[in-house]
Amino acid sequence: MDNRTKVLGGVGALLIVLSFIPYLGLLFGLAGFILLFIALKKASEAYKDRGIFKNFLKGFLVSFLGFLVAGIFAGFAVGAHRGGESSVLSVGFLVVAFLLFYVSTVVSVAFYRRALYSLADFTGNDLFMWAGRLFFWGGITTIIVIGSLVMWVGWVLLTVAFFTAEEKGKGEEQLIEREPRG
C-alpha cells in the first residue's frame, strides 16, 4: 500500500471516529467517508481487486438507504402520534423503522467485513481483518446498544490498520499460501 493511500485511509477512518463530536461530527463523518472511499479505490486498483472498493461501497449504500427509509418510518410514527392516530399504528411504524435500521446495519457490516478481509489478505496486516470482525459483530449486537461501541472500536482499529500498513504489502507468492478468510 503506497503512502498516499495509507494517509488517506487513516485520516478518513480517524475522521469517522471523531464523527460523534457535536456540530462538527456530520462534517467529519462525511469527509472521512470520502477520504476512505478514495483510499479504498486506490487500494483496489493497486491490488487489482475491485471487490475491496465495491464491497465497501455496497455496505455504505445499504447502510445509507436503510437509515434513510428507517428515518422515514420513524417520521411516520411521530406524525401518527401527533395526528391522534392509534398508538398501535405509531408503535408499528417504530417497529418497522427499528427492523429496517437493524437489518441494513447487519447487511452493510457484512460487506465492510468482506472488503477489509480482502485488504488484510493483500497487505498482510491483520488489523484490517480485526476491524472487519469488530464491524460485523458490532453490527449484529447493535440490537443491544453495546454494538455501537464495538463498531466504534472497529473504526479506531481501522485507523491504526491504515497507519501501520507496510509500504509495499506482501507479494503474491505469500498470498497464494494464505487461505482466504470469510
mmCIF file of C-alpha atoms in Angstrom:
data_model
loop_
_atom_site.group_PDB
_atom_site.id
_atom_site.type_symbol
_atom_site.label_atom_id
_atom_site.label_comp_id
_atom_site.label_asym_id
_atom_site.label_seq_id
_atom_site.Cartn_x
_atom_site.Cartn_y
_atom_site.Cartn_z
ATOM 1 C CA MET A 1 0.000 0.000 0.000
ATOM 2 C CA ASP A 2 1.541 3.311 -1.008
ATOM 3 C CA ASN A 3 1.994 6.097 1.496
ATOM 4 C CA ARG A 4 -0.716 8.343 -0.002
ATOM 5 C CA THR A 5 -3.315 5.561 0.274
ATOM 6 C CA LYS A 6 -2.286 4.885 3.871
ATOM 7 C CA VAL A 7 -2.657 8.535 4.852
ATOM 8 C CA LEU A 8 -5.990 8.988 3.037
ATOM 9 C CA GLY A 9 -7.418 5.836 4.619
ATOM 10 C CA GLY A 10 -6.030 6.585 8.062
ATOM 11 C CA VAL A 11 -7.237 10.185 8.145
ATOM 12 C CA GLY A 12 -10.609 9.136 6.690
ATOM 13 C CA ALA A 13 -11.122 6.475 9.351
ATOM 14 C CA LEU A 14 -9.951 8.898 12.060
ATOM 15 C CA LEU A 15 -12.491 11.499 10.958
ATOM 16 C CA ILE A 16 -15.203 8.835 11.163
ATOM 17 C CA VAL A 17 -14.021 8.018 14.699
ATOM 18 C CA LEU A 18 -14.418 11.723 15.544
ATOM 19 C CA SER A 19 -17.872 11.987 13.974
ATOM 20 C CA PHE A 20 -19.534 11.770 17.409
ATOM 21 C CA ILE A 21 -18.382 15.345 18.167
ATOM 22 C CA PRO A 22 -21.382 17.689 18.354
ATOM 23 C CA TYR A 23 -21.886 20.149 15.480
ATOM 24 C CA LEU A 24 -18.785 19.076 13.518
ATOM 25 C CA GLY A 25 -19.482 15.350 13.627
ATOM 26 C CA LEU A 26 -21.585 15.203 10.479
ATOM 27 C CA LEU A 27 -18.934 17.125 8.534
ATOM 28 C CA PHE A 28 -16.169 14.901 9.932
ATOM 29 C CA GLY A 29 -18.101 11.749 9.057
ATOM 30 C CA LEU A 30 -18.805 12.887 5.505
ATOM 31 C CA ALA A 31 -15.215 13.964 4.893
ATOM 32 C CA GLY A 32 -13.986 10.729 6.475
ATOM 33 C CA PHE A 33 -16.071 8.536 4.191
ATOM 34 C CA ILE A 34 -14.936 10.481 1.117
ATOM 35 C CA LEU A 35 -11.262 10.044 2.052
ATOM 36 C CA LEU A 36 -11.819 6.398 2.912
ATOM 37 C CA PHE A 37 -13.524 5.749 -0.426
ATOM 38 C CA ILE A 38 -10.611 7.365 -2.279
ATOM 39 C CA ALA A 39 -8.134 5.223 -0.328
ATOM 40 C CA LEU A 40 -10.086 2.010 -0.935
ATOM 41 C CA LYS A 41 -10.414 2.827 -4.641
ATOM 42 C CA LYS A 42 -6.632 3.304 -4.857
ATOM 43 C CA ALA A 43 -6.056 0.067 -2.934
ATOM 44 C CA SER A 44 -8.477 -1.794 -5.227
ATOM 45 C CA GLU A 45 -6.564 -0.566 -8.258
ATOM 46 C CA ALA A 46 -3.156 -1.274 -6.739
ATOM 47 C CA TYR A 47 -4.053 -4.858 -5.763
ATOM 48 C CA LYS A 48 -6.187 -5.423 -8.868
ATOM 49 C CA ASP A 49 -9.157 -6.489 -6.766
ATOM 50 C CA ARG A 50 -12.252 -4.397 -7.445
ATOM 51 C CA GLY A 51 -14.055 -6.249 -4.658
ATOM 52 C CA ILE A 52 -12.315 -4.185 -1.983
ATOM 53 C CA PHE A 53 -13.913 -0.968 -3.194
ATOM 54 C CA LYS A 54 -17.173 -2.476 -4.438
ATOM 55 C CA ASN A 55 -17.936 -4.334 -1.206
ATOM 56 C CA PHE A 56 -17.282 -1.251 0.898
ATOM 57 C CA LEU A 57 -19.428 0.850 -1.435
ATOM 58 C CA LYS A 58 -22.254 -1.706 -1.290
ATOM 59 C CA GLY A 59 -22.077 -1.675 2.504
ATOM 60 C CA PHE A 60 -22.224 2.105 2.588
ATOM 61 C CA LEU A 61 -25.176 2.260 0.186
ATOM 62 C CA VAL A 62 -27.140 -0.394 2.087
ATOM 63 C CA SER A 63 -26.482 1.446 5.330
ATOM 64 C CA PHE A 64 -27.386 4.848 3.911
ATOM 65 C CA LEU A 65 -30.596 3.665 2.267
ATOM 66 C CA GLY A 66 -31.584 1.628 5.318
ATOM 67 C CA PHE A 67 -31.096 4.608 7.625
ATOM 68 C CA LEU A 68 -32.995 6.855 5.231
ATOM 69 C CA VAL A 69 -36.001 4.546 4.945
ATOM 70 C CA ALA A 70 -35.926 3.823 8.705
ATOM 71 C CA GLY A 71 -35.924 7.586 9.305
ATOM 72 C CA ILE A 72 -38.956 7.973 7.068
ATOM 73 C CA PHE A 73 -40.841 5.307 9.028
ATOM 74 C CA ALA A 74 -39.802 6.938 12.303
ATOM 75 C CA GLY A 75 -41.191 10.195 10.926
ATOM 76 C CA PHE A 76 -44.462 8.405 10.110
ATOM 77 C CA ALA A 77 -44.575 7.193 13.708
ATOM 78 C CA VAL A 78 -44.176 10.721 15.056
ATOM 79 C CA GLY A 79 -46.767 12.022 12.589
ATOM 80 C CA ALA A 80 -49.234 9.300 13.527
ATOM 81 C CA HIS A 81 -48.740 10.026 17.216
ATOM 82 C CA ARG A 82 -49.190 13.788 16.800
ATOM 83 C CA GLY A 83 -52.133 13.319 14.463
ATOM 84 C CA GLY A 84 -54.051 11.488 17.138
ATOM 85 C CA GLU A 85 -53.904 8.134 15.332
ATOM 86 C CA SER A 86 -53.946 4.982 17.401
ATOM 87 C CA SER A 87 -50.802 4.262 19.342
ATOM 88 C CA VAL A 88 -50.736 0.819 17.705
ATOM 89 C CA LEU A 89 -50.079 2.457 14.335
ATOM 90 C CA SER A 90 -47.375 4.663 15.829
ATOM 91 C CA VAL A 91 -45.686 1.705 17.523
ATOM 92 C CA GLY A 92 -45.992 -0.297 14.302
ATOM 93 C CA PHE A 93 -44.119 2.384 12.371
ATOM 94 C CA LEU A 94 -41.421 2.467 15.061
ATOM 95 C CA VAL A 95 -41.009 -1.316 14.949
ATOM 96 C CA VAL A 96 -40.649 -1.228 11.155
ATOM 97 C CA ALA A 97 -38.130 1.633 11.458
ATOM 98 C CA PHE A 98 -36.075 -0.298 14.003
ATOM 99 C CA LEU A 99 -36.129 -3.502 11.946
ATOM 100 C CA LEU A 100 -35.039 -1.627 8.814
ATOM 101 C CA PHE A 101 -32.243 0.046 10.760
ATOM 102 C CA TYR A 102 -31.074 -3.249 12.243
ATOM 103 C CA VAL A 103 -31.220 -5.308 9.038
ATOM 104 C CA SER A 104 -29.463 -2.616 6.991
ATOM 105 C CA THR A 105 -26.752 -2.371 9.650
ATOM 106 C CA VAL A 106 -26.109 -6.130 9.651
ATOM 107 C CA VAL A 107 -26.051 -6.352 5.849
ATOM 108 C CA SER A 108 -23.787 -3.317 5.496
ATOM 109 C CA VAL A 109 -21.213 -4.525 8.023
ATOM 110 C CA ALA A 110 -21.088 -7.895 6.254
ATOM 111 C CA PHE A 111 -19.992 -6.038 3.110
ATOM 112 C CA TYR A 112 -17.490 -3.963 5.110
ATOM 113 C CA ARG A 113 -16.063 -7.156 6.577
ATOM 114 C CA ARG A 114 -15.587 -8.667 3.106
ATOM 115 C CA ALA A 115 -13.751 -5.585 1.891
ATOM 116 C CA LEU A 116 -11.492 -5.446 4.930
ATOM 117 C CA TYR A 117 -10.715 -9.186 4.861
ATOM 118 C CA SER A 118 -9.549 -8.779 1.270
ATOM 119 C CA LEU A 119 -7.431 -5.808 2.261
ATOM 120 C CA ALA A 120 -5.922 -7.836 5.107
ATOM 121 C CA ASP A 121 -5.042 -10.629 2.677
ATOM 122 C CA PHE A 122 -3.321 -8.257 0.270
ATOM 123 C CA THR A 123 -1.474 -6.142 2.825
ATOM 124 C CA GLY A 124 -0.645 -8.876 5.314
ATOM 125 C CA ASN A 125 -1.918 -6.559 8.065
ATOM 126 C CA ASP A 126 -4.358 -8.498 10.243
ATOM 127 C CA LEU A 127 -5.625 -5.294 11.853
ATOM 128 C CA PHE A 128 -7.817 -4.841 8.770
ATOM 129 C CA MET A 129 -9.315 -8.270 9.425
ATOM 130 C CA TRP A 130 -9.890 -7.452 13.097
ATOM 131 C CA ALA A 131 -11.561 -4.152 12.187
ATOM 132 C CA GLY A 132 -13.851 -6.106 9.849
ATOM 133 C CA ARG A 133 -14.677 -8.553 12.632
ATOM 134 C CA LEU A 134 -15.479 -5.756 15.058
ATOM 135 C CA PHE A 135 -17.736 -4.094 12.472
ATOM 136 C CA PHE A 136 -19.539 -7.365 11.862
ATOM 137 C CA TRP A 137 -20.065 -8.375 15.485
ATOM 138 C CA GLY A 138 -20.803 -4.792 16.459
ATOM 139 C CA GLY A 139 -23.461 -4.656 13.750
ATOM 140 C CA ILE A 140 -25.058 -7.842 14.978
ATOM 141 C CA THR A 141 -25.053 -6.633 18.580
ATOM 142 C CA THR A 142 -26.480 -3.175 17.813
ATOM 143 C CA ILE A 143 -29.760 -4.662 18.957
ATOM 144 C CA ILE A 144 -28.267 -4.419 22.443
ATOM 145 C CA VAL A 145 -26.713 -0.957 22.420
ATOM 146 C CA ILE A 146 -23.154 -2.241 23.080
ATOM 147 C CA GLY A 147 -22.771 -2.990 19.363
ATOM 148 C CA SER A 148 -22.385 0.687 18.520
ATOM 149 C CA LEU A 149 -19.396 0.892 20.859
ATOM 150 C CA VAL A 150 -17.894 -2.264 19.326
ATOM 151 C CA MET A 151 -18.253 -0.748 15.851
ATOM 152 C CA TRP A 152 -16.648 2.498 17.056
ATOM 153 C CA VAL A 153 -13.669 0.464 18.310
ATOM 154 C CA GLY A 154 -13.604 -1.116 14.832
ATOM 155 C CA TRP A 155 -13.198 2.362 13.303
ATOM 156 C CA VAL A 156 -10.357 3.090 15.726
ATOM 157 C CA LEU A 157 -8.699 -0.186 14.735
ATOM 158 C CA LEU A 158 -9.181 0.604 11.039
ATOM 159 C CA THR A 159 -7.406 3.926 11.611
ATOM 160 C CA VAL A 160 -4.468 2.101 13.190
ATOM 161 C CA ALA A 161 -4.509 -0.513 10.404
ATOM 162 C CA PHE A 162 -4.087 2.102 7.696
ATOM 163 C CA PHE A 163 -1.356 3.989 9.507
ATOM 164 C CA THR A 164 0.600 0.791 10.288
ATOM 165 C CA ALA A 165 0.216 -0.893 6.885
ATOM 166 C CA GLU A 166 3.510 -1.733 5.228
ATOM 167 C CA GLU A 167 4.597 0.419 2.316
ATOM 168 C CA LYS A 168 4.569 -2.358 -0.292
ATOM 169 C CA GLY A 169 2.480 -5.127 1.260
ATOM 170 C CA LYS A 170 3.128 -8.825 0.801
ATOM 171 C CA GLY A 171 3.967 -10.315 -2.557
ATOM 172 C CA GLU A 172 1.602 -12.560 -4.498
ATOM 173 C CA GLU A 173 3.621 -15.648 -3.613
ATOM 174 C CA GLN A 174 2.666 -15.171 0.020
ATOM 175 C CA LEU A 175 -0.969 -14.507 -0.852
ATOM 176 C CA ILE A 176 -1.296 -17.897 -2.523
ATOM 177 C CA GLU A 177 -0.004 -19.672 0.597
ATOM 178 C CA ARG A 178 -2.548 -17.943 2.783
ATOM 179 C CA GLU A 179 -6.027 -19.383 2.989
ATOM 180 C CA PRO A 180 -8.793 -16.850 2.178
ATOM 181 C CA ARG A 181 -10.919 -15.709 5.082
ATOM 182 C CA GLY A 182 -14.517 -15.136 5.408
#
